[in-house]
Amino acid sequence: FDDLPFVGAMPDGRGRSEATGRLLEQLTARRILATGFVVCRSLAAGTQGAPAQTAIVRQWMAAGMQLANHTERHRAIDSIGPALWRDSVEGCRDTLVGLGAGPVRWFRYPYLQRGRSAARRDASRAVLAELSHEVAPVTIDTADWRIVGAYVAALDAGDSERADELAAGYVAHGVEATRLFQRVARARVGRDVAHVLLLHANVLAADHIGAFVDALAAEGAEFITLDEAMRDPVYARPDDYVGRLGVSWLYRFAPAATEFEFDEVLVPRMRHTLRLE
């Protein structure tokens, strides 16, 4: 789950702590141990709302979930200079260690973007190695964040029919994305791989993560930790992609893919079927 403590709008009258509790309860009931990637700026002392935000992160820790580094400010790597980027990574690591979450092993690039040039990509990897971080790639991207605004608007308007439609879409498109990237893995690797599924800590997950993972389980999915998934040899392949996009690991490893079926097929279909435009 990216963007902890919590990301996206909330319906009127509902709190992020309560929503986080329900999200974690659904995972715990299914014995799923997730990794939460924290954007640390909101936890800094003196920042407005920092105690409440820190308390949410501690909910994840209390539930036995692993915490990981998603930088302080969630800035794309090419949007800031190398020194500021390093400070953002190191500062978030130090914040998480200070909360008792360390040692922090995993790091995820904001927007999954690793640099538009090979030099920037490789320099960032050197920094992460120096800070004892390993990159947590993503194979399955559900684009769940695209639905949140419409879902919250429907709830605030009292339009339960529309909210239910979007909730069903959250599940259906997540399953469709999983099937798509299974096909990509089989085509590029010749087998099924241990996938890494990207979701976000938002109200859709709080309300419907149970239904989503149950739908995946019905298709044969078994849920393992990030640490276990990363033992798959596919993640030892060299990263050959350079460019502006944040793409699935299945497109990044050498030789890098040049066509991205997810952006071309799944996302437009999601927008059309859920009437998001």
PDB file of N, CA and C in Angstrom, residues 80-167:
ATOM      1  N   ILE A  80      13.129  17.147  -8.935  1.00  0.00           N
ATOM      2  CA  ILE A  80      13.971  17.795  -7.926  1.00  0.00           C
ATOM      3  C   ILE A  80      15.418  17.391  -8.157  1.00  0.00           C
ATOM      4  N   GLY A  81      16.337  18.175  -7.626  1.00  0.00           N
ATOM      5  CA  GLY A  81      17.750  17.899  -7.790  1.00  0.00           C
ATOM      6  C   GLY A  81      18.197  16.688  -6.994  1.00  0.00           C
ATOM      7  N   PRO A  82      19.344  16.135  -7.349  1.00  0.00           N
ATOM      8  CA  PRO A  82      19.834  14.927  -6.673  1.00  0.00           C
ATOM      9  C   PRO A  82      20.027  15.107  -5.169  1.00  0.00           C
ATOM     10  N   ALA A  83      20.512  16.259  -4.728  1.00  0.00           N
ATOM     11  CA  ALA A  83      20.759  16.460  -3.292  1.00  0.00           C
ATOM     12  C   ALA A  83      19.453  16.478  -2.512  1.00  0.00           C
ATOM     13  N   LEU A  84      18.447  17.191  -3.039  1.00  0.00           N
ATOM     14  CA  LEU A  84      17.155  17.246  -2.358  1.00  0.00           C
ATOM     15  C   LEU A  84      16.471  15.888  -2.368  1.00  0.00           C
ATOM     16  N   TRP A  85      16.628  15.167  -3.475  1.00  0.00           N
ATOM     17  CA  TRP A  85      16.039  13.825  -3.544  1.00  0.00           C
ATOM     18  C   TRP A  85      16.659  12.914  -2.492  1.00  0.00           C
ATOM     19  N   ARG A  86      17.972  12.975  -2.377  1.00  0.00           N
ATOM     20  CA  ARG A  86      18.647  12.157  -1.363  1.00  0.00           C
ATOM     21  C   ARG A  86      18.167  12.526   0.035  1.00  0.00           C
ATOM     22  N   ASP A  87      18.065  13.827   0.310  1.00  0.00           N
ATOM     23  CA  ASP A  87      17.599  14.268   1.626  1.00  0.00           C
ATOM     24  C   ASP A  87      16.199  13.745   1.923  1.00  0.00           C
ATOM     25  N   SER A  88      15.356  13.697   0.890  1.00  0.00           N
ATOM     26  CA  SER A  88      13.983  13.237   1.065  1.00  0.00           C
ATOM     27  C   SER A  88      13.936  11.747   1.389  1.00  0.00           C
ATOM     28  N   VAL A  89      14.816  10.989   0.766  1.00  0.00           N
ATOM     29  CA  VAL A  89      14.885   9.551   1.046  1.00  0.00           C
ATOM     30  C   VAL A  89      15.465   9.312   2.434  1.00  0.00           C
ATOM     31  N   GLU A  90      16.575   9.963   2.735  1.00  0.00           N
ATOM     32  CA  GLU A  90      17.243   9.752   4.020  1.00  0.00           C
ATOM     33  C   GLU A  90      16.390  10.247   5.177  1.00  0.00           C
ATOM     34  N   GLY A  91      15.709  11.398   4.980  1.00  0.00           N
ATOM     35  CA  GLY A  91      14.863  11.937   6.033  1.00  0.00           C
ATOM     36  C   GLY A  91      13.707  11.020   6.374  1.00  0.00           C
ATOM     37  N   CYS A  92      13.096  10.408   5.357  1.00  0.00           N
ATOM     38  CA  CYS A  92      11.991   9.487   5.614  1.00  0.00           C
ATOM     39  C   CYS A  92      12.487   8.235   6.321  1.00  0.00           C
ATOM     40  N   ARG A  93      13.632   7.741   5.896  1.00  0.00           N
ATOM     41  CA  ARG A  93      14.199   6.589   6.595  1.00  0.00           C
ATOM     42  C   ARG A  93      14.404   6.889   8.077  1.00  0.00           C
ATOM     43  N   ASP A  94      14.972   8.052   8.369  1.00  0.00           N
ATOM     44  CA  ASP A  94      15.246   8.407   9.760  1.00  0.00           C
ATOM     45  C   ASP A  94      13.961   8.554  10.562  1.00  0.00           C
ATOM     46  N   THR A  95      12.928   9.093   9.930  1.00  0.00           N
ATOM     47  CA  THR A  95      11.633   9.233  10.613  1.00  0.00           C
ATOM     48  C   THR A  95      11.059   7.865  10.976  1.00  0.00           C
ATOM     49  N   LEU A  96      11.102   6.937  10.048  1.00  0.00           N
ATOM     50  CA  LEU A  96      10.553   5.608  10.299  1.00  0.00           C
ATOM     51  C   LEU A  96      11.356   4.869  11.370  1.00  0.00           C
ATOM     52  N   VAL A  97      12.666   4.994  11.328  1.00  0.00           N
ATOM     53  CA  VAL A  97      13.495   4.376  12.364  1.00  0.00           C
ATOM     54  C   VAL A  97      13.161   4.980  13.726  1.00  0.00           C
ATOM     55  N   GLY A  98      12.936   6.298  13.744  1.00  0.00           N
ATOM     56  CA  GLY A  98      12.575   6.958  14.989  1.00  0.00           C
ATOM     57  C   GLY A  98      11.257   6.488  15.566  1.00  0.00           C
ATOM     58  N   LEU A  99      10.356   6.011  14.705  1.00  0.00           N
ATOM     59  CA  LEU A  99       9.080   5.466  15.166  1.00  0.00           C
ATOM     60  C   LEU A  99       9.202   4.023  15.652  1.00  0.00           C
ATOM     61  N   GLY A 100      10.368   3.439  15.462  1.00  0.00           N
ATOM     62  CA  GLY A 100      10.548   2.046  15.852  1.00  0.00           C
ATOM     63  C   GLY A 100      10.282   1.066  14.741  1.00  0.00           C
ATOM     64  N   ALA A 101      10.237   1.549  13.486  1.00  0.00           N
ATOM     65  CA  ALA A 101       9.928   0.681  12.348  1.00  0.00           C
ATOM     66  C   ALA A 101      11.177   0.114  11.688  1.00  0.00           C
ATOM     67  N   GLY A 102      12.329   0.492  12.187  1.00  0.00           N
ATOM     68  CA  GLY A 102      13.564   0.093  11.527  1.00  0.00           C
ATOM     69  C   GLY A 102      14.099  -1.236  12.000  1.00  0.00           C
ATOM     70  N   PRO A 103      15.098  -1.766  11.265  1.00  0.00           N
ATOM     71  CA  PRO A 103      15.688  -1.163  10.075  1.00  0.00           C
ATOM     72  C   PRO A 103      14.725  -1.214   8.893  1.00  0.00           C
ATOM     73  N   VAL A 104      14.739  -0.151   8.113  1.00  0.00           N
ATOM     74  CA  VAL A 104      13.816  -0.032   6.980  1.00  0.00           C
ATOM     75  C   VAL A 104      14.505  -0.606   5.748  1.00  0.00           C
ATOM     76  N   ARG A 105      13.950  -1.673   5.232  1.00  0.00           N
ATOM     77  CA  ARG A 105      14.573  -2.354   4.095  1.00  0.00           C
ATOM     78  C   ARG A 105      14.123  -1.808   2.753  1.00  0.00           C
ATOM     79  N   TRP A 106      12.825  -1.579   2.596  1.00  0.00           N
ATOM     80  CA  TRP A 106      12.266  -1.365   1.264  1.00  0.00           C
ATOM     81  C   TRP A 106      12.036   0.112   0.963  1.00  0.00           C
ATOM     82  N   PHE A 107      12.230   0.442  -0.295  1.00  0.00           N
ATOM     83  CA  PHE A 107      11.984   1.792  -0.814  1.00  0.00           C
ATOM     84  C   PHE A 107      11.178   1.674  -2.098  1.00  0.00           C
ATOM     85  N   ARG A 108      10.244   2.604  -2.283  1.00  0.00           N
ATOM     86  CA  ARG A 108       9.522   2.676  -3.559  1.00  0.00           C
ATOM     87  C   ARG A 108       9.576   4.098  -4.093  1.00  0.00           C
ATOM     88  N   TYR A 109       9.897   4.218  -5.379  1.00  0.00           N
ATOM     89  CA  TYR A 109       9.949   5.522  -6.032  1.00  0.00           C
ATOM     90  C   TYR A 109       8.544   6.112  -6.167  1.00  0.00           C
ATOM     91  N   PRO A 110       8.356   7.377  -5.836  1.00  0.00           N
ATOM     92  CA  PRO A 110       7.069   8.025  -6.122  1.00  0.00           C
ATOM     93  C   PRO A 110       6.725   7.930  -7.605  1.00  0.00           C
ATOM     94  N   TYR A 111       5.492   7.610  -7.877  1.00  0.00           N
ATOM     95  CA  TYR A 111       4.964   7.467  -9.237  1.00  0.00           C
ATOM     96  C   TYR A 111       5.654   6.323 -10.001  1.00  0.00           C
ATOM     97  N   LEU A 112       6.462   5.522  -9.296  1.00  0.00           N
ATOM     98  CA  LEU A 112       7.235   4.427  -9.895  1.00  0.00           C
ATOM     99  C   LEU A 112       8.264   4.930 -10.906  1.00  0.00           C
ATOM    100  N   GLN A 113       8.562   6.215 -10.892  1.00  0.00           N
ATOM    101  CA  GLN A 113       9.503   6.809 -11.852  1.00  0.00           C
ATOM    102  C   GLN A 113      10.919   6.732 -11.293  1.00  0.00           C
ATOM    103  N   ARG A 114      11.846   6.163 -12.084  1.00  0.00           N
ATOM    104  CA  ARG A 114      13.212   5.933 -11.607  1.00  0.00           C
ATOM    105  C   ARG A 114      14.245   6.794 -12.309  1.00  0.00           C
ATOM    106  N   GLY A 115      13.802   7.691 -13.178  1.00  0.00           N
ATOM    107  CA  GLY A 115      14.736   8.589 -13.849  1.00  0.00           C
ATOM    108  C   GLY A 115      14.625   8.515 -15.357  1.00  0.00           C
ATOM    109  N   ARG A 116      14.713   9.702 -15.980  1.00  0.00           N
ATOM    110  CA  ARG A 116      14.602   9.772 -17.437  1.00  0.00           C
ATOM    111  C   ARG A 116      15.911   9.443 -18.133  1.00  0.00           C
ATOM    112  N   SER A 117      17.001   9.406 -17.389  1.00  0.00           N
ATOM    113  CA  SER A 117      18.297   9.079 -17.974  1.00  0.00           C
ATOM    114  C   SER A 117      18.922   7.930 -17.200  1.00  0.00           C
ATOM    115  N   ALA A 118      19.786   7.187 -17.870  1.00  0.00           N
ATOM    116  CA  ALA A 118      20.471   6.090 -17.203  1.00  0.00           C
ATOM    117  C   ALA A 118      21.346   6.619 -16.070  1.00  0.00           C
ATOM    118  N   ALA A 119      21.938   7.804 -16.254  1.00  0.00           N
ATOM    119  CA  ALA A 119      22.799   8.370 -15.220  1.00  0.00           C
ATOM    120  C   ALA A 119      22.009   8.671 -13.952  1.00  0.00           C
ATOM    121  N   ARG A 120      20.816   9.273 -14.114  1.00  0.00           N
ATOM    122  CA  ARG A 120      20.013   9.588 -12.924  1.00  0.00           C
ATOM    123  C   ARG A 120      19.498   8.313 -12.269  1.00  0.00           C
ATOM    124  N   ARG A 121      19.077   7.375 -13.066  1.00  0.00           N
ATOM    125  CA  ARG A 121      18.603   6.096 -12.529  1.00  0.00           C
ATOM    126  C   ARG A 121      19.697   5.415 -11.728  1.00  0.00           C
ATOM    127  N   ASP A 122      20.896   5.339 -12.304  1.00  0.00           N
ATOM    128  CA  ASP A 122      21.978   4.614 -11.647  1.00  0.00           C
ATOM    129  C   ASP A 122      22.486   5.357 -10.416  1.00  0.00           C
ATOM    130  N   ALA A 123      22.499   6.694 -10.468  1.00  0.00           N
ATOM    131  CA  ALA A 123      22.933   7.464  -9.311  1.00  0.00           C
ATOM    132  C   ALA A 123      21.972   7.278  -8.143  1.00  0.00           C
ATOM    133  N   SER A 124      20.682   7.213  -8.434  1.00  0.00           N
ATOM    134  CA  SER A 124      19.708   7.018  -7.358  1.00  0.00           C
ATOM    135  C   SER A 124      19.859   5.634  -6.751  1.00  0.00           C
ATOM    136  N   ARG A 125      20.158   4.650  -7.561  1.00  0.00           N
ATOM    137  CA  ARG A 125      20.370   3.301  -7.029  1.00  0.00           C
ATOM    138  C   ARG A 125      21.578   3.251  -6.107  1.00  0.00           C
ATOM    139  N   ALA A 126      22.608   4.029  -6.437  1.00  0.00           N
ATOM    140  CA  ALA A 126      23.793   4.067  -5.581  1.00  0.00           C
ATOM    141  C   ALA A 126      23.458   4.673  -4.222  1.00  0.00           C
ATOM    142  N   VAL A 127      22.621   5.713  -4.223  1.00  0.00           N
ATOM    143  CA  VAL A 127      22.189   6.331  -2.967  1.00  0.00           C
ATOM    144  C   VAL A 127      21.404   5.326  -2.128  1.00  0.00           C
ATOM    145  N   LEU A 128      20.495   4.621  -2.744  1.00  0.00           N
ATOM    146  CA  LEU A 128      19.683   3.655  -2.013  1.00  0.00           C
ATOM    147  C   LEU A 128      20.550   2.551  -1.428  1.00  0.00           C
ATOM    148  N   ALA A 129      21.539   2.110  -2.166  1.00  0.00           N
ATOM    149  CA  ALA A 129      22.440   1.083  -1.643  1.00  0.00           C
ATOM    150  C   ALA A 129      23.211   1.612  -0.440  1.00  0.00           C
ATOM    151  N   GLU A 130      23.642   2.855  -0.524  1.00  0.00           N
ATOM    152  CA  GLU A 130      24.365   3.470   0.590  1.00  0.00           C
ATOM    153  C   GLU A 130      23.491   3.561   1.840  1.00  0.00           C
ATOM    154  N   LEU A 131      22.186   3.777   1.644  1.00  0.00           N
ATOM    155  CA  LEU A 131      21.254   3.905   2.757  1.00  0.00           C
ATOM    156  C   LEU A 131      20.642   2.561   3.165  1.00  0.00           C
ATOM    157  N   SER A 132      21.169   1.473   2.601  1.00  0.00           N
ATOM    158  CA  SER A 132      20.713   0.114   2.920  1.00  0.00           C
ATOM    159  C   SER A 132      19.255  -0.116   2.550  1.00  0.00           C
ATOM    160  N   HIS A 133      18.834   0.494   1.450  1.00  0.00           N
ATOM    161  CA  HIS A 133      17.490   0.284   0.923  1.00  0.00           C
ATOM    162  C   HIS A 133      17.540  -0.611  -0.304  1.00  0.00           C
ATOM    163  N   GLU A 134      16.480  -1.385  -0.476  1.00  0.00           N
ATOM    164  CA  GLU A 134      16.263  -2.138  -1.698  1.00  0.00           C
ATOM    165  C   GLU A 134      14.989  -1.631  -2.347  1.00  0.00           C
ATOM    166  N   VAL A 135      14.987  -1.571  -3.666  1.00  0.00           N
ATOM    167  CA  VAL A 135      13.823  -1.077  -4.386  1.00  0.00           C
ATOM    168  C   VAL A 135      12.732  -2.142  -4.409  1.00  0.00           C
ATOM    169  N   ALA A 136      11.541  -1.743  -4.025  1.00  0.00           N
ATOM    170  CA  ALA A 136      10.386  -2.630  -4.099  1.00  0.00           C
ATOM    171  C   ALA A 136       9.647  -2.343  -5.402  1.00  0.00           C
ATOM    172  N   PRO A 137       9.794  -3.193  -6.398  1.00  0.00           N
ATOM    173  CA  PRO A 137       9.116  -2.964  -7.674  1.00  0.00           C
ATOM    174  C   PRO A 137       7.636  -3.301  -7.576  1.00  0.00           C
ATOM    175  N   VAL A 138       6.938  -3.027  -8.643  1.00  0.00           N
ATOM    176  CA  VAL A 138       5.512  -3.340  -8.761  1.00  0.00           C
ATOM    177  C   VAL A 138       5.325  -4.097 -10.068  1.00  0.00           C
ATOM    178  N   THR A 139       4.587  -5.185 -10.021  1.00  0.00           N
ATOM    179  CA  THR A 139       4.200  -5.834 -11.278  1.00  0.00           C
ATOM    180  C   THR A 139       2.753  -5.534 -11.637  1.00  0.00           C
ATOM    181  N   ILE A 140       1.863  -5.457 -10.638  1.00  0.00           N
ATOM    182  CA  ILE A 140       0.434  -5.226 -10.897  1.00  0.00           C
ATOM    183  C   ILE A 140       0.041  -3.850 -10.386  1.00  0.00           C
ATOM    184  N   ASP A 141      -0.349  -2.984 -11.290  1.00  0.00           N
ATOM    185  CA  ASP A 141      -0.809  -1.637 -10.950  1.00  0.00           C
ATOM    186  C   ASP A 141      -2.295  -1.550 -11.282  1.00  0.00           C
ATOM    187  N   THR A 142      -3.117  -1.290 -10.275  1.00  0.00           N
ATOM    188  CA  THR A 142      -4.573  -1.298 -10.471  1.00  0.00           C
ATOM    189  C   THR A 142      -5.160   0.063 -10.809  1.00  0.00           C
ATOM    190  N   ALA A 143      -4.358   1.139 -10.659  1.00  0.00           N
ATOM    191  CA  ALA A 143      -4.862   2.491 -10.880  1.00  0.00           C
ATOM    192  C   ALA A 143      -6.073   2.806 -10.002  1.00  0.00           C
ATOM    193  N   ASP A 144      -6.079   2.250  -8.781  1.00  0.00           N
ATOM    194  CA  ASP A 144      -7.222   2.442  -7.889  1.00  0.00           C
ATOM    195  C   ASP A 144      -7.465   3.897  -7.523  1.00  0.00           C
ATOM    196  N   TRP A 145      -6.406   4.708  -7.527  1.00  0.00           N
ATOM    197  CA  TRP A 145      -6.534   6.117  -7.144  1.00  0.00           C
ATOM    198  C   TRP A 145      -7.432   6.905  -8.100  1.00  0.00           C
ATOM    199  N   ARG A 146      -7.619   6.397  -9.310  1.00  0.00           N
ATOM    200  CA  ARG A 146      -8.440   7.114 -10.280  1.00  0.00           C
ATOM    201  C   ARG A 146      -9.924   7.118  -9.904  1.00  0.00           C
ATOM    202  N   ILE A 147     -10.328   6.221  -9.020  1.00  0.00           N
ATOM    203  CA  ILE A 147     -11.749   6.054  -8.713  1.00  0.00           C
ATOM    204  C   ILE A 147     -12.157   6.804  -7.444  1.00  0.00           C
ATOM    205  N   VAL A 148     -11.190   7.168  -6.605  1.00  0.00           N
ATOM    206  CA  VAL A 148     -11.510   7.641  -5.260  1.00  0.00           C
ATOM    207  C   VAL A 148     -12.374   8.893  -5.264  1.00  0.00           C
ATOM    208  N   GLY A 149     -12.012   9.889  -6.080  1.00  0.00           N
ATOM    209  CA  GLY A 149     -12.761  11.139  -6.085  1.00  0.00           C
ATOM    210  C   GLY A 149     -14.230  10.942  -6.401  1.00  0.00           C
ATOM    211  N   ALA A 150     -14.506  10.137  -7.420  1.00  0.00           N
ATOM    212  CA  ALA A 150     -15.894   9.883  -7.804  1.00  0.00           C
ATOM    213  C   ALA A 150     -16.632   9.114  -6.722  1.00  0.00           C
ATOM    214  N   TYR A 151     -15.933   8.199  -6.059  1.00  0.00           N
ATOM    215  CA  TYR A 151     -16.544   7.400  -4.992  1.00  0.00           C
ATOM    216  C   TYR A 151     -16.942   8.285  -3.810  1.00  0.00           C
ATOM    217  N   VAL A 152     -16.037   9.150  -3.395  1.00  0.00           N
ATOM    218  CA  VAL A 152     -16.331  10.050  -2.274  1.00  0.00           C
ATOM    219  C   VAL A 152     -17.455  11.015  -2.646  1.00  0.00           C
ATOM    220  N   ALA A 153     -17.449  11.519  -3.866  1.00  0.00           N
ATOM    221  CA  ALA A 153     -18.512  12.424  -4.306  1.00  0.00           C
ATOM    222  C   ALA A 153     -19.871  11.733  -4.256  1.00  0.00           C
ATOM    223  N   ALA A 154     -19.915  10.473  -4.657  1.00  0.00           N
ATOM    224  CA  ALA A 154     -21.174   9.735  -4.621  1.00  0.00           C
ATOM    225  C   ALA A 154     -21.652   9.542  -3.187  1.00  0.00           C
ATOM    226  N   LEU A 155     -20.751   9.204  -2.279  1.00  0.00           N
ATOM    227  CA  LEU A 155     -21.128   9.033  -0.882  1.00  0.00           C
ATOM    228  C   LEU A 155     -21.633  10.346  -0.291  1.00  0.00           C
ATOM    229  N   ASP A 156     -20.954  11.435  -0.577  1.00  0.00           N
ATOM    230  CA  ASP A 156     -21.369  12.734  -0.037  1.00  0.00           C
ATOM    231  C   ASP A 156     -22.713  13.177  -0.605  1.00  0.00           C
ATOM    232  N   ALA A 157     -23.013  12.760  -1.826  1.00  0.00           N
ATOM    233  CA  ALA A 157     -24.287  13.110  -2.455  1.00  0.00           C
ATOM    234  C   ALA A 157     -25.415  12.173  -2.049  1.00  0.00           C
ATOM    235  N   GLY A 158     -25.097  11.153  -1.290  1.00  0.00           N
ATOM    236  CA  GLY A 158     -26.118  10.176  -0.907  1.00  0.00           C
ATOM    237  C   GLY A 158     -26.530   9.266  -2.048  1.00  0.00           C
ATOM    238  N   ASP A 159     -25.677   9.187  -3.077  1.00  0.00           N
ATOM    239  CA  ASP A 159     -25.986   8.359  -4.250  1.00  0.00           C
ATOM    240  C   ASP A 159     -25.402   6.967  -4.031  1.00  0.00           C
ATOM    241  N   SER A 160     -26.106   6.131  -3.298  1.00  0.00           N
ATOM    242  CA  SER A 160     -25.597   4.806  -2.956  1.00  0.00           C
ATOM    243  C   SER A 160     -25.458   3.915  -4.188  1.00  0.00           C
ATOM    244  N   GLU A 161     -26.333   4.119  -5.171  1.00  0.00           N
ATOM    245  CA  GLU A 161     -26.246   3.299  -6.383  1.00  0.00           C
ATOM    246  C   GLU A 161     -24.935   3.551  -7.114  1.00  0.00           C
ATOM    247  N   ARG A 162     -24.566   4.835  -7.240  1.00  0.00           N
ATOM    248  CA  ARG A 162     -23.310   5.171  -7.903  1.00  0.00           C
ATOM    249  C   ARG A 162     -22.110   4.704  -7.067  1.00  0.00           C
ATOM    250  N   ALA A 163     -22.196   4.871  -5.753  1.00  0.00           N
ATOM    251  CA  ALA A 163     -21.110   4.409  -4.887  1.00  0.00           C
ATOM    252  C   ALA A 163     -20.912   2.908  -5.008  1.00  0.00           C
ATOM    253  N   ASP A 164     -22.001   2.176  -5.062  1.00  0.00           N
ATOM    254  CA  ASP A 164     -21.907   0.723  -5.207  1.00  0.00           C
ATOM    255  C   ASP A 164     -21.315   0.345  -6.558  1.00  0.00           C
ATOM    256  N   GLU A 165     -21.684   1.103  -7.599  1.00  0.00           N
ATOM    257  CA  GLU A 165     -21.136   0.837  -8.932  1.00  0.00           C
ATOM    258  C   GLU A 165     -19.617   1.028  -8.929  1.00  0.00           C
ATOM    259  N   LEU A 166     -19.159   2.085  -8.296  1.00  0.00           N
ATOM    260  CA  LEU A 166     -17.727   2.355  -8.245  1.00  0.00           C
ATOM    261  C   LEU A 166     -17.002   1.339  -7.368  1.00  0.00           C
ATOM    262  N   ALA A 167     -17.629   0.913  -6.288  1.00  0.00           N
ATOM    263  CA  ALA A 167     -17.030  -0.117  -5.444  1.00  0.00           C
ATOM    264  C   ALA A 167     -16.869  -1.419  -6.215  1.00  0.00           C
TER     265      ALA A 167
END
